Coordinates of C-alpha atoms in Angstrom, one line a residue:
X1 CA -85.3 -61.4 -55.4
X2 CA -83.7 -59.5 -58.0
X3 CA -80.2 -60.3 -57.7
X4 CA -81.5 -64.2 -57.5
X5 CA -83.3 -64.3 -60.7
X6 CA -80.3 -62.2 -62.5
X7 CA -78.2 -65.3 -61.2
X8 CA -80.6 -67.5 -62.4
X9 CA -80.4 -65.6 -66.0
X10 CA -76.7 -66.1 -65.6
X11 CA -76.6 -69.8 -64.6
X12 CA -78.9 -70.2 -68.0
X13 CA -76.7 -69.1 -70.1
X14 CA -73.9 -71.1 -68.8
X15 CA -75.8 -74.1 -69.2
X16 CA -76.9 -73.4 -73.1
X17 CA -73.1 -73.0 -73.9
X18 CA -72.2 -75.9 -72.3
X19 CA -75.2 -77.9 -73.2
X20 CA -74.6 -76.3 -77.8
X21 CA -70.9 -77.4 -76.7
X22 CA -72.2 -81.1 -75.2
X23 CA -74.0 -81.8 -78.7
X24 CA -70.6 -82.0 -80.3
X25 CA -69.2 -84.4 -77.8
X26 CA -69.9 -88.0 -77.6
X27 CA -73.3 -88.9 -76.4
X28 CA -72.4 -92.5 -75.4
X29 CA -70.6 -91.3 -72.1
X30 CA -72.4 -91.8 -69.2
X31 CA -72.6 -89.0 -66.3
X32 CA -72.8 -89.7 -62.8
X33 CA -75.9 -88.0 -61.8
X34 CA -77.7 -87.3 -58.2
X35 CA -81.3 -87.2 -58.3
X36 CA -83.9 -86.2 -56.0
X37 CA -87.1 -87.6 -55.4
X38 CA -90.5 -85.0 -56.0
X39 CA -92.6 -84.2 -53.0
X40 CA -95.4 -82.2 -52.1
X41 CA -95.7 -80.8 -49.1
X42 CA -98.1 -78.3 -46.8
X43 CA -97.1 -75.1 -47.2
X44 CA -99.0 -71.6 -47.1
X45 CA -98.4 -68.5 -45.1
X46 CA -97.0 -68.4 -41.3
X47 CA -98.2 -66.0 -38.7
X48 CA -95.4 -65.3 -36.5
X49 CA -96.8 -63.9 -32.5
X50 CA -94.5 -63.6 -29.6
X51 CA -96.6 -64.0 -26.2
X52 CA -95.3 -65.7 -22.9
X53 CA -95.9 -69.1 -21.5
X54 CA -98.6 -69.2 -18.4
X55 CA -100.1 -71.7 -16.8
X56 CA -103.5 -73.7 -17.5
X57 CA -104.6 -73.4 -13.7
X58 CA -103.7 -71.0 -11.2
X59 CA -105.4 -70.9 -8.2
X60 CA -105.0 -68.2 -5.3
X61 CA -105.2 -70.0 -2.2
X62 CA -107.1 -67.7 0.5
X63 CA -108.4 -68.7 4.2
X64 CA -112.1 -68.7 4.5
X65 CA -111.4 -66.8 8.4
X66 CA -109.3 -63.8 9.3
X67 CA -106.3 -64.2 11.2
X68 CA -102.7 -63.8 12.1
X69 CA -100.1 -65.9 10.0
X70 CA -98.6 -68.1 11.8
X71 CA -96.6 -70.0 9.2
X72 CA -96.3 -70.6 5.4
X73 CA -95.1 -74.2 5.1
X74 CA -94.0 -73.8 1.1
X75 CA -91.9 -71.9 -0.8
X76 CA -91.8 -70.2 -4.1
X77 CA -91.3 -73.2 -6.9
X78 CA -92.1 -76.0 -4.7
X79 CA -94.4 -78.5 -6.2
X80 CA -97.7 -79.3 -4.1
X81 CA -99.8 -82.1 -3.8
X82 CA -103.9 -81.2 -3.6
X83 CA -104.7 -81.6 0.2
X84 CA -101.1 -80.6 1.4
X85 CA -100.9 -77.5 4.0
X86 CA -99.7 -74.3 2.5
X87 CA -100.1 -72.0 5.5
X88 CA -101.5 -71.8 9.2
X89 CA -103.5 -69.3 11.0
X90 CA -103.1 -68.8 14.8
X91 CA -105.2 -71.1 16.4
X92 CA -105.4 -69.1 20.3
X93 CA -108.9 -67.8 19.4
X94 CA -110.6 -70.9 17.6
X95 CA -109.5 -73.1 20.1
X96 CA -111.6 -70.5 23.0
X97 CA -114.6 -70.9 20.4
X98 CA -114.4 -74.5 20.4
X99 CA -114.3 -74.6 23.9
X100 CA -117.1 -72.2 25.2
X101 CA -119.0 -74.0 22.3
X102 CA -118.6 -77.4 24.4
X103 CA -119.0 -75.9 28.0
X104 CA -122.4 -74.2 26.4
X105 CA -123.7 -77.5 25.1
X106 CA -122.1 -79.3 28.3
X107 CA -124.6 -76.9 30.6
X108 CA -127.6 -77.8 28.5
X109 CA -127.0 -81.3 28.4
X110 CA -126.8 -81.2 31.7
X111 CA -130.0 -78.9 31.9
X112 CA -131.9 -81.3 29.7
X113 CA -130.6 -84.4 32.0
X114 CA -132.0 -82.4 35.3
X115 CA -135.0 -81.8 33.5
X116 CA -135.7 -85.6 32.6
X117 CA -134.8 -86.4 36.3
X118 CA -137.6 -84.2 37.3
X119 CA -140.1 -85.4 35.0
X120 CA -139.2 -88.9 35.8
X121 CA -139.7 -88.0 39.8
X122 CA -143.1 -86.2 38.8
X123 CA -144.0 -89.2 36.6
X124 CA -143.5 -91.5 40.0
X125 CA -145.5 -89.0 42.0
X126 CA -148.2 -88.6 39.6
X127 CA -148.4 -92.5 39.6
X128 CA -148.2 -92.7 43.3
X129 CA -150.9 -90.2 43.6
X130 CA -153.4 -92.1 41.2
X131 CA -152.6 -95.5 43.0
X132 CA -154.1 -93.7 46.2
X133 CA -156.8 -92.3 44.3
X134 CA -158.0 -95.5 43.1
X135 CA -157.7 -97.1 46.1
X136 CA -159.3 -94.2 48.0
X137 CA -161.9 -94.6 45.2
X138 CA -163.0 -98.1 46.2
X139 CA -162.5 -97.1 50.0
X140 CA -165.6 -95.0 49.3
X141 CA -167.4 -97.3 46.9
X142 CA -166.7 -100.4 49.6
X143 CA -168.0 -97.9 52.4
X144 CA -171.1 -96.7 50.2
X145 CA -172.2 -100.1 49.8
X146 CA -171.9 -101.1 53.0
X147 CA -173.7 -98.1 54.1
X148 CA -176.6 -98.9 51.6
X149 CA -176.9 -102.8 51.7
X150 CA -175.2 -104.1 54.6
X151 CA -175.1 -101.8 57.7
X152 CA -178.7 -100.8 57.7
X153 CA -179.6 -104.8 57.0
X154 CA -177.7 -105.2 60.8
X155 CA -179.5 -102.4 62.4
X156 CA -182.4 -103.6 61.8
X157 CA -182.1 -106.6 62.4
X158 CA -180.0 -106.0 65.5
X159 CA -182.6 -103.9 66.7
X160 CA -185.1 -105.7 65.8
X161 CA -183.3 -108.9 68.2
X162 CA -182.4 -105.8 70.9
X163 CA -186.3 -105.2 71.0
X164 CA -187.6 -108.6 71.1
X165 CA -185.3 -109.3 73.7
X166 CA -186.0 -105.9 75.6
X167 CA -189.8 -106.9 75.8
X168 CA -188.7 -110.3 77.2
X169 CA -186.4 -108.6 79.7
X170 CA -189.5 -106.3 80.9
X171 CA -191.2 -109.3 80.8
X172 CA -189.1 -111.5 82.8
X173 CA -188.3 -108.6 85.3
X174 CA -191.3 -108.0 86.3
X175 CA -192.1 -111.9 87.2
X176 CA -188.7 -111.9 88.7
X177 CA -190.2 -109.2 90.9
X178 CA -193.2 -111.3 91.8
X179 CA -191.3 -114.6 92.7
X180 CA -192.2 -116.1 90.1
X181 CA -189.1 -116.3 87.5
X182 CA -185.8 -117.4 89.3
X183 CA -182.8 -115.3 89.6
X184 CA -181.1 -117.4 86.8
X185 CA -183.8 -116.9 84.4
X186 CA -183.2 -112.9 85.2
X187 CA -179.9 -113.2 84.9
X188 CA -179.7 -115.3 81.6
X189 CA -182.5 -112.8 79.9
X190 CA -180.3 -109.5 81.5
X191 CA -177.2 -110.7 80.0
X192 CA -179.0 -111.7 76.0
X193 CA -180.0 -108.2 76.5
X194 CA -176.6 -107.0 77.5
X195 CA -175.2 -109.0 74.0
X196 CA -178.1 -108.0 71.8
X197 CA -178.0 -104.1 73.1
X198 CA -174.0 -104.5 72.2
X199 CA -174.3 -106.0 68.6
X200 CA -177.1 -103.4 68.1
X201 CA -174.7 -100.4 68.8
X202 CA -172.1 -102.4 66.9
X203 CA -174.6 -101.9 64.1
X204 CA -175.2 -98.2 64.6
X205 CA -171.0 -98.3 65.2
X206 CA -170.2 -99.7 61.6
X207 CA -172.4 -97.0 60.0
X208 CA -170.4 -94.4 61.6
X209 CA -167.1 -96.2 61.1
X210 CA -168.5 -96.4 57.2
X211 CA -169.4 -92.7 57.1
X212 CA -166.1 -91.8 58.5
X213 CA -164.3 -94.1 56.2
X214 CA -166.4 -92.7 53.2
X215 CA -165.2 -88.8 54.9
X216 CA -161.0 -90.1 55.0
X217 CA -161.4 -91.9 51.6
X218 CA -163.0 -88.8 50.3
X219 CA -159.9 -86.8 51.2
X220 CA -157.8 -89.3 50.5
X221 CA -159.3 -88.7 46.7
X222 CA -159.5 -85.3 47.0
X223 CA -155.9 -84.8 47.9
X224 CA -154.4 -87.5 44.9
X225 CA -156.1 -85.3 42.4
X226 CA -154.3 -82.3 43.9
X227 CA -151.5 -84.6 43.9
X228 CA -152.0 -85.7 39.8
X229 CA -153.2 -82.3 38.8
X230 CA -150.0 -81.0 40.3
X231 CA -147.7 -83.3 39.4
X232 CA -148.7 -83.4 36.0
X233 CA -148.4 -79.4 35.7
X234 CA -144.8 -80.6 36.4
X235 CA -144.6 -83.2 34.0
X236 CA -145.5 -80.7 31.1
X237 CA -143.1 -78.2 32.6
X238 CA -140.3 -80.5 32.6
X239 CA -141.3 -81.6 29.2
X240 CA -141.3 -78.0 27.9
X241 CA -137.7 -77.9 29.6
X242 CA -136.2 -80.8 28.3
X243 CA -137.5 -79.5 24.8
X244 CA -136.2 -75.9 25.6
X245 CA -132.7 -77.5 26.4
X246 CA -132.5 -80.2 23.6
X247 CA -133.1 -77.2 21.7
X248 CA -130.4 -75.4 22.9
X249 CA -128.3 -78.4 22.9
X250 CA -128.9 -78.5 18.8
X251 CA -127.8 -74.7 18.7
X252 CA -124.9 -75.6 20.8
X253 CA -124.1 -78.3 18.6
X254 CA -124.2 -76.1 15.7
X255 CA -121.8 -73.8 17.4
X256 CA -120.0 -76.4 18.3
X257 CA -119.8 -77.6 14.6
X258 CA -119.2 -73.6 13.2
X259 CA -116.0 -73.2 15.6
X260 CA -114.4 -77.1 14.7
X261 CA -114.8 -75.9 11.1
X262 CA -113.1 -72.3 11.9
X263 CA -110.5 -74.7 13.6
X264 CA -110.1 -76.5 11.0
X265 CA -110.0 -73.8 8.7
X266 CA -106.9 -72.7 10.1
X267 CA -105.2 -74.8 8.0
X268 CA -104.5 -74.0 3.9
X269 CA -104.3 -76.4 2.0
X270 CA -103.8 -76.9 -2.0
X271 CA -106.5 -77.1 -3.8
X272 CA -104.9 -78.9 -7.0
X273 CA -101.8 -80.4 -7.7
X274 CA -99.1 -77.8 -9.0
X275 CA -96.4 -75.8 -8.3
X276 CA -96.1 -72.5 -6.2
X277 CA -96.2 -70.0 -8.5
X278 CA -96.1 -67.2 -5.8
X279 CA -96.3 -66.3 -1.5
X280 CA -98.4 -63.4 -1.2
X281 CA -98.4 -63.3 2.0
X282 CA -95.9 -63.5 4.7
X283 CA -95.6 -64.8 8.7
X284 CA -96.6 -62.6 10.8
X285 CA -99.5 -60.8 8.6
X286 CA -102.8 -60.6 9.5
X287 CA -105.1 -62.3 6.9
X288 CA -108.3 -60.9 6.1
X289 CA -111.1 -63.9 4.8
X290 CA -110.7 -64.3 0.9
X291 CA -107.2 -62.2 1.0
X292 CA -104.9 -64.8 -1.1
X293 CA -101.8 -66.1 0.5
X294 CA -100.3 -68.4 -2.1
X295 CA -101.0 -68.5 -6.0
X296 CA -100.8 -72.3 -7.2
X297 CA -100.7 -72.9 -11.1
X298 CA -100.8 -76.3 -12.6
X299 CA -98.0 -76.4 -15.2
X300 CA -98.4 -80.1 -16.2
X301 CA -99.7 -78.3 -19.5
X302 CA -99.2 -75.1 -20.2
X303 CA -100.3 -72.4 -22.3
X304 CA -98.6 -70.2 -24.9
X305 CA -100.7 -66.7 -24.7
X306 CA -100.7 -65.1 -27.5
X307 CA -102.6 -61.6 -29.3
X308 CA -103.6 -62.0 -32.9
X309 CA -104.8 -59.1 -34.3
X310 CA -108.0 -58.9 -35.9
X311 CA -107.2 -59.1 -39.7
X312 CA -106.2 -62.3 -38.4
X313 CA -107.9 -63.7 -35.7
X314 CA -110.7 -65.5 -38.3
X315 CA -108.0 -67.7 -40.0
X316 CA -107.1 -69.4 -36.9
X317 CA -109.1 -72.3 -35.9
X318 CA -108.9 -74.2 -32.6
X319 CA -107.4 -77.7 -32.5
X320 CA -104.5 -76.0 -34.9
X321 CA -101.0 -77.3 -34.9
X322 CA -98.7 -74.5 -33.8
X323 CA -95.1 -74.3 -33.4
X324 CA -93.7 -72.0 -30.1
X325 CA -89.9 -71.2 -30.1
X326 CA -89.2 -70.8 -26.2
X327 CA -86.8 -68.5 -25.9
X328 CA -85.1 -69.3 -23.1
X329 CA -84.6 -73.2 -23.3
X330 CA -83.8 -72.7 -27.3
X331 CA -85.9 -75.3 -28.5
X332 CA -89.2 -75.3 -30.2
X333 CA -92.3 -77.1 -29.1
X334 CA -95.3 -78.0 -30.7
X335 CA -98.8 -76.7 -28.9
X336 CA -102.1 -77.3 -30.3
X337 CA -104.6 -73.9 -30.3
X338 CA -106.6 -74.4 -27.5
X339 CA -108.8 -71.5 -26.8
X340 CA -109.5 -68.0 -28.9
X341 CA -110.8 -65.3 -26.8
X342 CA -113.9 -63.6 -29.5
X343 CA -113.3 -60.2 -27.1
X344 CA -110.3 -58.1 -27.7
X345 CA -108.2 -56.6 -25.3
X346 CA -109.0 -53.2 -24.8
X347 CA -105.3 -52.6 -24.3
X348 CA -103.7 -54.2 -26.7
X349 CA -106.2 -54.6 -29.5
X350 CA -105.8 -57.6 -29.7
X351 CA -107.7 -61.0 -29.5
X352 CA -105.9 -63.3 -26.9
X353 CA -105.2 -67.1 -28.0
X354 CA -104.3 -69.9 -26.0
X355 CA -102.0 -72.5 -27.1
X356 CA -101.7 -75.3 -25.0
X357 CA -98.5 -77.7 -24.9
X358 CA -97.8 -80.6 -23.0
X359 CA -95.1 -79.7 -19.8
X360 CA -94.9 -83.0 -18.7
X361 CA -91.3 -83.0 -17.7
X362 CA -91.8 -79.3 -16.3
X363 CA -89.3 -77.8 -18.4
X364 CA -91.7 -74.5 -19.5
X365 CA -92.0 -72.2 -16.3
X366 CA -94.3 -69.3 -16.1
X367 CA -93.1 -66.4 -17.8
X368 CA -90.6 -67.7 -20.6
X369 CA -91.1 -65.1 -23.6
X370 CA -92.0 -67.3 -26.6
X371 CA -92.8 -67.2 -30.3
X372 CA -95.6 -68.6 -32.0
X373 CA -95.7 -70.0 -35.7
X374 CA -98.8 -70.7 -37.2
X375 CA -99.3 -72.1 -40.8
X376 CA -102.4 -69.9 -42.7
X377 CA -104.1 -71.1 -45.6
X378 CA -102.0 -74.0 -46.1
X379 CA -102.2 -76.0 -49.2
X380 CA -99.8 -78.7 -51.2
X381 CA -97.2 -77.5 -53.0
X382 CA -94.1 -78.9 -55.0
X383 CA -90.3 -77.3 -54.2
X384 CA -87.3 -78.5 -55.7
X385 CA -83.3 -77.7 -55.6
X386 CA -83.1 -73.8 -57.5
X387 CA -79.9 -75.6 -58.7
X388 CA -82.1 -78.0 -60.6
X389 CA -84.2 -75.9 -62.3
X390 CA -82.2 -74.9 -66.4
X391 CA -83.4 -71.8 -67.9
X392 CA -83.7 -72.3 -71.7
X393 CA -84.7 -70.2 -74.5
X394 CA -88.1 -72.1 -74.6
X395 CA -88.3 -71.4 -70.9
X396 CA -87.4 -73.2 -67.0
X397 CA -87.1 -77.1 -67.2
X398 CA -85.3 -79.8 -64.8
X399 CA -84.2 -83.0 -66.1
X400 CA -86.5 -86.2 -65.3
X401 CA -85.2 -89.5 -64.8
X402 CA -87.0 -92.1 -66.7
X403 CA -87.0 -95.7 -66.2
X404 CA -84.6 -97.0 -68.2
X405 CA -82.0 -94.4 -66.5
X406 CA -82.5 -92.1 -69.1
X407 CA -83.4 -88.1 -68.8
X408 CA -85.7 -85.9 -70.3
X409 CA -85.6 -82.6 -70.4
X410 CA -89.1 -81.5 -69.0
X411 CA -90.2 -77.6 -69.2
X412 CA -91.8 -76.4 -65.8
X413 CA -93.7 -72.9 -64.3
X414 CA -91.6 -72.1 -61.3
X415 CA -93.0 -69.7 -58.4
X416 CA -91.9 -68.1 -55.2
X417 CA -88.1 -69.1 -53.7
X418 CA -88.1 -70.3 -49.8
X419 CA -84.0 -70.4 -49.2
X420 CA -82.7 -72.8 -51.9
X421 CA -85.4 -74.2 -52.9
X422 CA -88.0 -72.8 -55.6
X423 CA -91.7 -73.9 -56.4
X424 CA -92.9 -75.7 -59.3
X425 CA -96.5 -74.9 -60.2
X426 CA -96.7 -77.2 -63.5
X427 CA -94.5 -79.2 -65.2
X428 CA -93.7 -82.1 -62.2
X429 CA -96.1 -84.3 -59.7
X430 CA -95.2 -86.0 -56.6
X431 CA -92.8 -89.4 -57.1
X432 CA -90.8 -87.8 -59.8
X433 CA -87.7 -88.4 -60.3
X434 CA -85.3 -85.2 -60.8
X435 CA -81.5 -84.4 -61.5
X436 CA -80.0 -82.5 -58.8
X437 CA -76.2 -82.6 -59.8
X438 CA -74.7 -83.0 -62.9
X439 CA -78.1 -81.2 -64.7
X440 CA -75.4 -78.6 -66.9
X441 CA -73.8 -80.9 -68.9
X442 CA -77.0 -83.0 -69.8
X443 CA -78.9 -83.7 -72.7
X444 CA -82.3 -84.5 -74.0
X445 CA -82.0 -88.6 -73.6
X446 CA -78.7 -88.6 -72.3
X447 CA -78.3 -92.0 -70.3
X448 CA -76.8 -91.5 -66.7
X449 CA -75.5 -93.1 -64.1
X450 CA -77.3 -92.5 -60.2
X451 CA -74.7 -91.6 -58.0
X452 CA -77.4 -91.1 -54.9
X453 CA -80.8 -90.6 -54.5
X454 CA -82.3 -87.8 -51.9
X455 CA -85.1 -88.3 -49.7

C-alpha cells in the first residue's frame, strides 16, 4: 500500500512539471484522448469458504427382508432411473413361503367347500324330513277326523242295519222252522244278514285301520322331528365350519399376501432418479433388513457445503448469490445459498451452509473440493483507472470530458485500491465521462480529441 501511494506521489509530480511546462506551449493543439465511461458497481467485502460439493439427495437403498445377495445389477457411477432394480435377494426361501401359503389356503378352501356340501345335504334332509312330517301330520289329522265324525257315524249305523236285520233273521227263522216262511225268504233274509254283519265289521274295521294309521303317522312325526332336530344340529355345525374355514381361508390369504410381498421384496429397486454414488454391499453377503446395499444421490443439483464461522454466520442470508470455484474442472459456478444450518458443528465449530447449484449437465460429482465467494455488506461504489486519478497540490482530480469535447479538471476523495483500479468517494457520479490516457499533458479546458471510449 505503501509503495503504491509513494508511486502515486511520484506520478504527481511528474504530471505538475509537465502540466507548469504545458502552460507555455500552445493551447490550440488538440490531444488524442481515451476516455472511460463512470460506473457504479456492488461492491463490499467477500467471504472466502472452501467446502466440497455433495449431493442434494442421497438415499441408501436397503431391503425391507434379510437374505443372501444374489446380484447387484449396477455399478458405481451408473445413473438410475426410480423403479429400476439395484440388487436381488435369493429367492429359494420366499418362493417355499409363497407356496405353503397357497397349499394352506388350498386345504381350507377345500375344507370350507366340504363343509357347504354338507350343509347343502343336511339342508335336503332337513327338508325331506319336514315334507314327511307334514304329511304324517295330516295322516293323523285325516285319521282323527275320521275317527271322530265319520267311523263312529258307520258303526252305528251299520249296526244299527246289522240289528234290525238280526231281529228279522230271528224272526224269519223261526217261521221258517214252522213252515210257514219258504226257504227263499230264509235264504234272502240269511244272506242281508250275512252283508249287513260284513259292512258292520267293515265299520268296527276302519276304526282300527284309523287308530293304526293315527299310531304309523304318529311315528312317522315323531321320527321327522328327530330327523329336523338332527339335521338341523348339522346345519349349524356345518355353518360354524364353513365360518371356521372362510376364516382361515382370510388368514391364509393374508399369508398368502405377506410372502408375495417378501417375494417381491426381493427385488431393490431405486427409489429416485440419480446416480450410484456407492455399493455397500457385495454378491454373496448376507443382508440383514434395513442394512444398505447401494447409496443413490441425486446430483441434478448439487450442493456446495460449506462451515461459516460464527462471527459470520448472521451476515449471510438465504437466497444469496454465491460464487464456488470447483477446483477440479477450473471453472467457477454460481450457486444460490440454499440452506443455513442455526446448530454448529460440534467438531468443527462451525455452522454448515448449503449452496445449491444447478448440475444439469452432471459435470459436479460428489466430492470435488470447492471454494466459495460470498459478497458481505455490499453496497454501490465508484472505481476508476489509478492511472487516471492526477495528484495536485490542491489534492487528487481526474479530468472530465464535457460536452463540447472539452476537459475539466475535477478534484475527487479517492479510497481503497482493488488491482488497478482505485475508488472515488466524492468528486464523480455514474455516466461521467473521464480521461484515461493522455490525462499528463492536459489542461484545465484543454479541447481533445476521443481516440476510444471504454465500457
Amino acid at each position: 500500500m505503501k509503495k503504491t501511494i509513494s508511486l502515486l506521489l511520484l506520478m504527481a509530480l511528474l504530471a505538475g512539471c509537465s502540466n507548469a511546462n504545458a502552460e507555455q506551449s500552445s493551447k490550440a493543439e488538440l490531444r488524442t484522448v481515451a476516455i472511460e465511461t463512470v460506473q457504479a458497481d456492488g461492491y463490499g467485502d467477500v467471504l472466502t469458504v472452501s467446502g466440497n460439493i455433495v449431493p442434494t439427495q442421497t438415499v441408501k437403498a436397503s431391503f425391507k427382508i434379510p437374505g443372501v445377495l444374489q446380484n447387484v445389477a449396477v455399478s458405481e457411477g451408473e445413473s438410475v432411473v426410480a423403479g429400476q432394480t439395484l440388487a436381488v435377494l435369493d429367492k429359494v426361501d420366499y418362493n417355499i413361503q409363497v407356496k405353503g401359503a397357497q397349499a394352506t389356503k388350498s386345504t381350507a378352501q377345500a375344507q370350507t367347500s366340504a363343509a357347504i356340501a354338507q350343509r347343502e345335504a343336511a339342508a335336503a334332509q332337513k327338508d325331506a324330513a319336514t315334507a314327511q312330517k307334514d304329511a304324517a301330520a295330516i295322516d293323523i289329522e285325516t285319521a282323527q277326523l275320521q275317527l271322530d265324525t265319520e267311523i263312529p257315524t258307520k258303526i252305528e249305523q251299520a249296526k244299527a242295519q246289522y240289528d234290525l236285520t238280526k231281529t228279522s233273521y230271528d224272526r224269519v227263522k223261526q217261521l221258517y222252522e214252522q213252515g210257514i216262511a219258504s226257504q227263499s225268504q230264509f235264504d234272502e233274509i240269511s244272506a242281508k244278514l250275512k252283508v249287513d254283519q260284513n259292512t258292520y265289521q267293515q265299520a268296527l274295521d276302519a276304526k282300527s285301520i284309523a287308530e293304526s294309521k293315527i299310531k304309523s303317522a304318529q311315528s312317522q312325526l315323531n321320527a321327522a322331528e328327530a330327523q329336523i332336530s338332527m339335521t338341523t344340529a348339522q346345519i349349524d355345525m356345518t355353518v360354524a365350519q364353513v365360518s371356521a374355514s372362510n376364516a382361515q381361508i382370510e388368514a391364509s390369504d393374508a399369508l398368502l399376501d405377506a410372502a408375495k410381498t417378501k417375494l417381491s421384496d426381493t427385488v431393490l429397486k431405486s427409489p429416485i432418479d440419480g446416480v450410484v454414488l456407492q455399493k455397500i454391499s457385495e454378491t454373496g453377503e448376507t443382508i440383514a433388513e434395513g442394512y444398505p446395499v447401494v447409496a443413490i444421490g441425486d446430483i441434478s443439483d448439487v450442493w456446495a457445503e460449506i462451515g461459516i464461522t460464527d462471527d459470520m454466520i448472521n451476515k449471510i442470508q438465504k437466497g444469496q448469490q454465491a460464487e464456488v470455484y470447483v477446483y477440479g474442472l477450473n471453472q467457477t459456478v454460481i450457486g444460490v445459498v440454499d440452506e443455513i444450518n442455526s446448530l454448529a458443528d460440534t467438531t468443527t465449530r462451525t455452522f454448515p451452509v448449503k449452496i445449491r447449484i444447478d448440475n444439469t449437465e452432471g459435470i459436479l460429482k460428489p466430492g470435488m473440493i470447492c471454494r466459495a465467494e460470498i459478497a458481505m455488506n455490499n453496497v454501490e461504489a465508484i472505481f476508476v483507472p489509478i492511472d487516471s486519478v492526477i495528484h495536485f497540490a490542491e489534492g487528487s482530480a481526474v479530468f472530465l470530458l464535457n460536452e463540447d469535447n472539452t476537459v475539466t479538471k475535477t478534484i475527487v476523495t479517492t479510497g481503497e485500491i482493488t488491482g488497478d483500479r482505485i475508488q472515488i468517494y466524492s468528486g464523480l457520479q455514474s455516466g461521467d465521462n473521464i480521461v484515461t490516457k493522455g490525462q499528463f499533458t492536459l489542461h484545465d479546458g484543454d479541447t481533445v480529441q476521443i481516440e476510444e471510449m471504454e465500457k
